[in-house]
Coordinates of N, CA, C and O in Angstrom, one line a residue:
X1 N 146.5 187.8 -37.3 CA 144.8 187.2 -38.4 C 144.7 186.1 -38.6 O 144.4 185.0 -38.7
X2 N 146.6 186.0 -39.8 CA 146.1 184.4 -40.3 C 146.7 183.6 -39.2 O 146.3 182.7 -39.2
X3 N 147.9 183.9 -38.2 CA 148.0 182.9 -37.3 C 146.4 182.3 -36.8 O 145.8 181.2 -35.9
X4 N 145.1 183.4 -35.9 CA 144.2 182.8 -35.7 C 143.1 181.8 -36.3 O 143.0 181.0 -35.6
X5 N 143.2 182.3 -37.5 CA 142.4 181.5 -38.1 C 142.9 180.0 -38.7 O 142.0 179.1 -38.6
X6 N 144.4 180.2 -38.5 CA 145.1 179.0 -38.4 C 144.9 177.9 -37.3 O 144.4 176.2 -37.2
X7 N 144.9 179.1 -36.3 CA 144.9 178.2 -34.6 C 143.3 177.9 -34.9 O 143.0 176.2 -34.0
X8 N 142.3 178.6 -35.0 CA 141.0 177.8 -35.0 C 140.5 176.5 -36.0 O 140.4 175.5 -35.7
X9 N 141.3 176.3 -37.4 CA 141.3 175.7 -38.1 C 141.1 174.4 -37.7 O 141.7 173.0 -37.0
X10 N 143.4 174.5 -36.8 CA 143.8 173.5 -36.6 C 142.3 172.8 -34.8 O 142.3 172.0 -34.8
X11 N 142.2 173.5 -34.0 CA 141.0 173.0 -33.8 C 140.2 172.7 -33.5 O 139.4 171.8 -33.2
X12 N 139.7 173.1 -34.3 CA 138.5 172.6 -35.3 C 138.5 171.0 -35.8 O 137.6 170.3 -35.7
X13 N 140.0 171.1 -36.3 CA 140.1 169.7 -37.2 C 140.1 168.6 -36.1 O 139.5 167.3 -36.1
X14 N 140.6 169.3 -34.9 CA 141.3 168.1 -33.4 C 140.1 167.9 -32.8 O 139.7 166.6 -32.5
X15 N 139.0 168.4 -33.1 CA 137.7 168.9 -32.3 C 137.2 167.7 -33.3 O 136.4 166.5 -33.0
X16 N 136.9 167.4 -35.1 CA 136.3 165.9 -35.3 C 137.1 165.2 -35.1 O 136.4 164.1 -35.5
X17 N 138.5 165.3 -34.8 CA 139.0 164.1 -34.6 C 138.7 163.5 -33.1 O 138.3 162.2 -33.6
X18 N 138.6 164.0 -32.5 CA 137.9 163.9 -30.7 C 136.9 163.1 -31.2 O 136.0 162.1 -30.7
X19 N 135.8 163.3 -32.2 CA 134.3 163.5 -31.6 C 134.3 162.1 -32.6 O 134.0 160.8 -32.6
X20 N 135.2 162.2 -34.1 CA 135.2 160.8 -34.6 C 135.5 159.8 -33.6 O 135.2 158.6 -33.7
X21 N 137.2 160.1 -32.5 CA 137.2 158.7 -32.2 C 135.7 158.9 -31.1 O 136.0 156.9 -30.1
X22 N 135.7 159.4 -30.1 CA 134.7 159.5 -29.4 C 132.9 158.6 -30.1 O 132.4 157.7 -29.6
X23 N 133.0 158.6 -31.0 CA 131.5 157.8 -31.9 C 132.2 156.3 -32.5 O 130.9 155.4 -32.1
X24 N 133.6 155.9 -32.4 CA 133.9 155.2 -32.7 C 134.1 154.1 -31.5 O 133.8 153.0 -31.0
X25 N 134.3 154.7 -30.4 CA 134.3 154.2 -28.8 C 133.0 153.9 -28.3 O 132.9 153.1 -28.1
X26 N 132.0 154.7 -28.7 CA 130.4 154.6 -28.1 C 130.1 153.5 -28.9 O 129.4 152.4 -28.1
X27 N 130.7 153.7 -30.2 CA 130.0 152.2 -31.1 C 130.5 151.2 -30.8 O 129.3 149.7 -30.4
X28 N 131.7 150.8 -30.8 CA 132.1 149.8 -29.4 C 131.6 149.0 -28.3 O 131.7 148.2 -28.3
X29 N 131.3 149.9 -27.8 CA 130.8 149.8 -26.1 C 129.4 150.0 -26.2 O 129.3 148.6 -25.7
X30 N 129.0 150.6 -27.0 CA 127.1 150.1 -27.4 C 127.3 148.3 -28.2 O 126.4 147.4 -27.4
X31 N 128.0 148.5 -29.1 CA 128.2 146.9 -29.6 C 128.3 145.4 -28.0 O 128.0 144.1 -28.4
X32 N 129.4 146.2 -27.9 CA 129.3 144.9 -26.2 C 128.2 145.3 -25.7 O 128.2 143.7 -25.1
X33 N 127.8 145.9 -24.9 CA 126.6 145.8 -24.3 C 125.2 145.3 -25.4 O 125.0 144.6 -24.2
X34 N 125.4 145.6 -26.2 CA 124.5 144.4 -27.1 C 124.5 143.7 -27.2 O 123.5 142.3 -27.1
X35 N 125.7 143.0 -27.4 CA 126.2 141.4 -27.1 C 125.6 140.7 -26.1 O 124.9 139.7 -26.1
X36 N 126.0 141.3 -25.0 CA 126.1 141.3 -23.4 C 124.2 140.9 -24.0 O 124.3 140.2 -22.9
X37 N 123.4 141.8 -23.8 CA 121.8 141.8 -23.6 C 121.5 140.5 -24.7 O 121.0 139.9 -24.1
X38 N 121.8 140.6 -26.1 CA 122.2 139.2 -26.5 C 122.3 137.5 -25.5 O 121.1 137.1 -26.1
X39 N 123.2 137.4 -25.3 CA 123.5 136.9 -24.7 C 123.0 136.2 -23.2 O 122.1 135.0 -23.4
X40 N 122.2 137.0 -22.2 CA 121.5 137.2 -21.6 C 120.3 137.1 -21.9 O 119.9 136.1 -21.2
X41 N 119.4 137.2 -23.4 CA 118.4 137.0 -23.8 C 118.5 135.2 -24.1 O 117.6 134.9 -24.2
X42 N 119.6 134.9 -24.9 CA 119.6 133.8 -25.0 C 119.2 132.4 -23.4 O 118.9 131.4 -23.7
X43 N 120.2 133.4 -22.6 CA 120.3 132.7 -21.1 C 119.0 132.2 -21.2 O 118.8 131.1 -20.3
X44 N 117.9 133.3 -20.6 CA 117.0 133.4 -20.4 C 115.7 132.2 -21.2 O 115.5 131.8 -20.9
X45 N 116.4 132.2 -22.3 CA 115.2 131.6 -23.3 C 115.5 130.0 -22.9 O 114.7 129.5 -23.3
X46 N 116.2 129.5 -22.8 CA 117.3 128.7 -22.6 C 116.8 128.0 -21.5 O 116.9 126.8 -20.9
X47 N 116.4 128.9 -20.5 CA 117.1 128.0 -18.7 C 115.4 127.4 -19.1 O 114.2 127.7 -19.2
X48 N 115.3 125.9 -18.3 CA 114.3 125.5 -17.7 C 114.2 125.4 -16.2 O 114.7 124.5 -15.9
X49 N 112.9 125.8 -16.4 CA 112.9 125.3 -14.5 C 112.3 124.6 -13.7 O 112.4 124.0 -13.2
X50 N 111.9 123.2 -15.1 CA 111.8 122.0 -14.7 C 113.0 121.3 -14.3 O 113.1 121.0 -14.0
X51 N 113.9 121.5 -15.4 CA 115.3 120.8 -14.9 C 116.0 121.4 -13.9 O 116.6 120.5 -12.8
X52 N 116.0 122.6 -13.5 CA 116.3 123.2 -12.4 C 115.5 122.9 -11.0 O 116.3 122.8 -10.0
X53 N 114.6 122.8 -11.2 CA 113.7 122.0 -10.0 C 113.7 120.8 -10.0 O 114.3 120.4 -8.5
X54 N 114.5 119.6 -11.0 CA 114.7 118.5 -10.5 C 116.2 118.4 -10.0 O 116.5 117.8 -9.3
X55 N 117.0 119.5 -10.5 CA 118.3 119.0 -9.7 C 118.3 120.1 -8.6 O 118.8 119.4 -7.4
X56 N 117.5 120.5 -7.9 CA 117.6 120.9 -6.3 C 116.6 120.0 -5.8 O 117.1 119.7 -4.4
X57 N 116.1 119.7 -6.2 CA 114.9 118.6 -5.4 C 116.0 117.5 -5.1 O 116.0 116.8 -4.3
X58 N 116.3 117.2 -6.0 CA 118.0 116.0 -5.9 C 118.5 116.5 -4.8 O 119.2 115.4 -4.1
X59 N 119.3 117.3 -5.3 CA 120.2 117.9 -3.6 C 119.4 118.1 -2.3 O 120.2 117.6 -1.4
X60 N 117.8 118.8 -2.2 CA 117.6 118.7 -1.2 C 117.4 116.9 -0.6 O 117.3 117.1 0.4
X61 N 116.8 116.1 -1.6 CA 116.9 114.8 -0.9 C 118.2 113.7 -0.5 O 118.3 113.0 0.5
X62 N 119.4 114.5 -1.0 CA 120.8 114.1 -0.5 C 120.8 114.6 0.8 O 121.0 114.0 1.9
X63 N 120.4 115.9 0.9 CA 121.1 116.6 1.9 C 119.9 115.7 3.4 O 120.3 116.1 4.7
X64 N 119.0 115.8 3.1 CA 117.6 114.8 4.1 C 118.7 113.5 4.3 O 118.1 113.2 5.0
X65 N 118.8 112.8 3.2 CA 118.9 111.5 3.5 C 120.4 111.7 5.0 O 120.6 110.6 5.5
X66 N 121.3 112.6 4.9 CA 122.6 112.9 5.2 C 122.2 113.6 6.4 O 122.8 112.5 8.0
X67 N 121.3 114.1 6.8 CA 120.5 114.8 8.3 C 119.9 113.3 9.0 O 120.1 113.1 9.7
X68 N 119.7 112.1 8.2 CA 118.9 111.4 8.8 C 119.3 110.4 9.2 O 119.6 109.8 10.2
X69 N 121.0 110.4 8.1 CA 121.8 108.7 8.7 C 122.3 110.2 10.5 O 122.5 109.4 10.9
X70 N 123.0 111.1 10.0 CA 123.5 111.8 11.3 C 122.3 111.9 12.6 O 122.7 112.0 13.9
X71 N 120.6 112.4 12.4 CA 120.5 112.3 13.3 C 120.0 110.5 14.1 O 120.4 110.4 15.4
X72 N 120.5 110.2 13.4 CA 120.7 108.0 13.7 C 121.9 107.4 14.1 O 121.6 107.0 15.7
X73 N 122.3 108.6 14.3 CA 123.9 108.1 14.4 C 124.2 108.7 16.1 O 125.0 108.2 16.9
X74 N 123.4 110.0 15.8 CA 123.3 110.8 17.3 C 122.2 110.3 18.3 O 123.0 110.0 19.9
X75 N 121.1 109.3 17.5 CA 119.9 108.5 18.9 C 121.5 107.4 19.7 O 121.3 107.1 20.6
X76 N 122.0 106.1 18.7 CA 122.8 104.9 19.3 C 123.6 105.7 20.0 O 123.7 105.1 21.2
X77 N 124.5 107.0 19.5 CA 125.4 107.6 21.2 C 124.4 108.0 21.9 O 124.9 107.2 23.1
X78 N 123.0 108.2 21.5 CA 123.1 108.5 23.3 C 122.1 107.1 23.8 O 122.2 106.6 25.0
X79 N 121.9 106.0 23.2 CA 121.6 105.2 24.0 C 122.6 104.0 24.0 O 122.7 104.0 25.5
X80 N 123.6 104.4 23.9 CA 125.2 103.5 23.6 C 125.6 104.2 25.5 O 126.3 103.6 26.2
X81 N 125.3 105.8 25.1 CA 125.7 106.1 26.4 C 125.3 107.6 27.4 O 125.7 108.6 26.9
X82 N 124.1 106.7 28.1 CA 123.0 107.9 28.2 C 123.7 108.6 29.2 O 123.2 110.0 29.2
X83 N 124.4 108.6 30.4 CA 124.8 109.3 31.3 C 126.0 110.4 30.5 O 125.6 111.8 31.4
X84 N 126.6 109.9 29.8 CA 127.6 111.0 28.9 C 126.8 112.0 28.0 O 126.6 113.4 28.4
X85 N 125.5 111.6 27.9 CA 124.8 112.6 26.8 C 124.3 113.0 28.2 O 123.6 114.9 27.3
X86 N 123.6 113.3 29.0 CA 123.1 113.3 29.8 C 123.9 114.5 30.6 O 123.6 115.8 30.9
X87 N 124.6 114.2 30.9 CA 126.1 114.8 31.5 C 126.9 116.5 30.5 O 126.9 117.2 30.3
X88 N 126.6 115.7 29.2 CA 126.9 116.9 27.9 C 125.9 118.0 28.0 O 126.2 119.8 27.7
X89 N 124.7 116.9 28.3 CA 123.1 117.8 27.7 C 123.6 119.7 28.7 O 123.2 120.5 28.3
X90 N 123.9 118.9 30.2 CA 123.7 119.8 31.3 C 125.0 120.7 30.9 O 124.2 121.7 31.3
X91 N 126.1 120.2 30.5 CA 127.2 121.4 30.6 C 126.6 122.4 29.5 O 127.0 123.7 30.2
X92 N 126.3 122.1 28.3 CA 125.7 122.9 27.6 C 125.2 124.1 27.8 O 125.1 124.8 27.9
X93 N 124.4 123.4 28.3 CA 122.4 124.3 28.9 C 123.2 125.8 30.4 O 122.6 126.1 29.8
X94 N 124.7 124.8 31.0 CA 124.8 125.5 32.3 C 125.5 126.9 31.5 O 125.7 127.9 31.6
X95 N 126.4 126.4 30.5 CA 127.1 127.4 29.8 C 126.9 128.3 28.9 O 126.7 129.9 29.1
X96 N 125.7 128.2 28.3 CA 124.4 129.1 27.4 C 123.6 129.7 28.4 O 123.8 130.8 27.9
X97 N 123.7 129.5 29.8 CA 122.8 130.0 30.6 C 123.4 130.8 31.5 O 123.1 132.1 31.5
X98 N 124.9 130.6 32.0 CA 125.9 131.8 32.0 C 126.3 132.8 30.8 O 125.8 133.7 31.2
X99 N 126.0 132.2 29.4 CA 126.6 133.4 28.2 C 125.2 134.3 28.8 O 125.2 135.9 28.7
X100 N 124.1 133.6 28.9 CA 122.9 134.7 28.5 C 123.1 135.8 29.3 O 122.5 137.2 29.7
X101 N 123.3 135.3 31.2 CA 123.2 136.0 32.1 C 124.2 137.3 31.9 O 123.8 138.3 32.1
X102 N 125.3 136.6 31.3 CA 126.8 137.6 31.4 C 126.1 138.8 29.8 O 126.4 140.1 30.9
X103 N 125.6 138.4 29.9 CA 124.1 139.3 28.1 C 123.9 140.1 28.8 O 123.5 141.4 28.4
X104 N 122.8 140.0 30.0 CA 121.9 140.5 30.6 C 122.3 141.4 31.3 O 122.4 142.5 31.2
X105 N 123.5 140.8 32.1 CA 124.4 141.9 32.7 C 124.7 143.3 32.4 O 124.9 144.2 32.2
X106 N 125.4 142.7 31.0 CA 125.9 143.8 30.6 C 125.6 145.1 30.2 O 125.3 145.8 29.1
X107 N 123.9 144.4 29.3 CA 122.9 145.1 28.9 C 122.1 146.4 30.0 O 122.4 147.8 29.6
X108 N 122.0 146.1 31.0 CA 121.3 146.6 32.2 C 122.6 147.7 32.5 O 122.4 149.0 32.4
X109 N 124.1 147.1 32.5 CA 124.6 148.3 32.4 C 125.0 149.4 31.4 O 125.1 150.1 31.8
X110 N 125.2 149.0 30.2 CA 124.8 150.0 29.6 C 123.9 151.2 29.1 O 123.9 152.1 29.2
X111 N 122.4 150.6 29.9 CA 121.6 151.4 29.9 C 122.0 152.8 31.4 O 121.3 154.1 30.6
X112 N 121.8 152.5 31.7 CA 122.4 153.4 33.0 C 123.8 154.1 33.0 O 124.1 154.8 32.1

């Protein structure tokens, strides 16, 4: 019986130590989560939608300017080389039409 009692005390002591380690680990984890939540709350408070909007509008304006420049270049190339432009457009149309036709045939065959 003495051996049983000693084992029981040893097991209970081990359980108490494990519980203490678990509480400590849980507290550290909870502290990390709470710290992350506080940082996120600070980020939310400091977020300025107007500043963000201004940055995005600036980027949109820059992109619009670049697109306009490229469109102007394409128009100039078309004016300078009209026959080549028409041939290129016709070739692209034929290629696109052929691809659509092939995909249509495959679709019909797969239904059969």
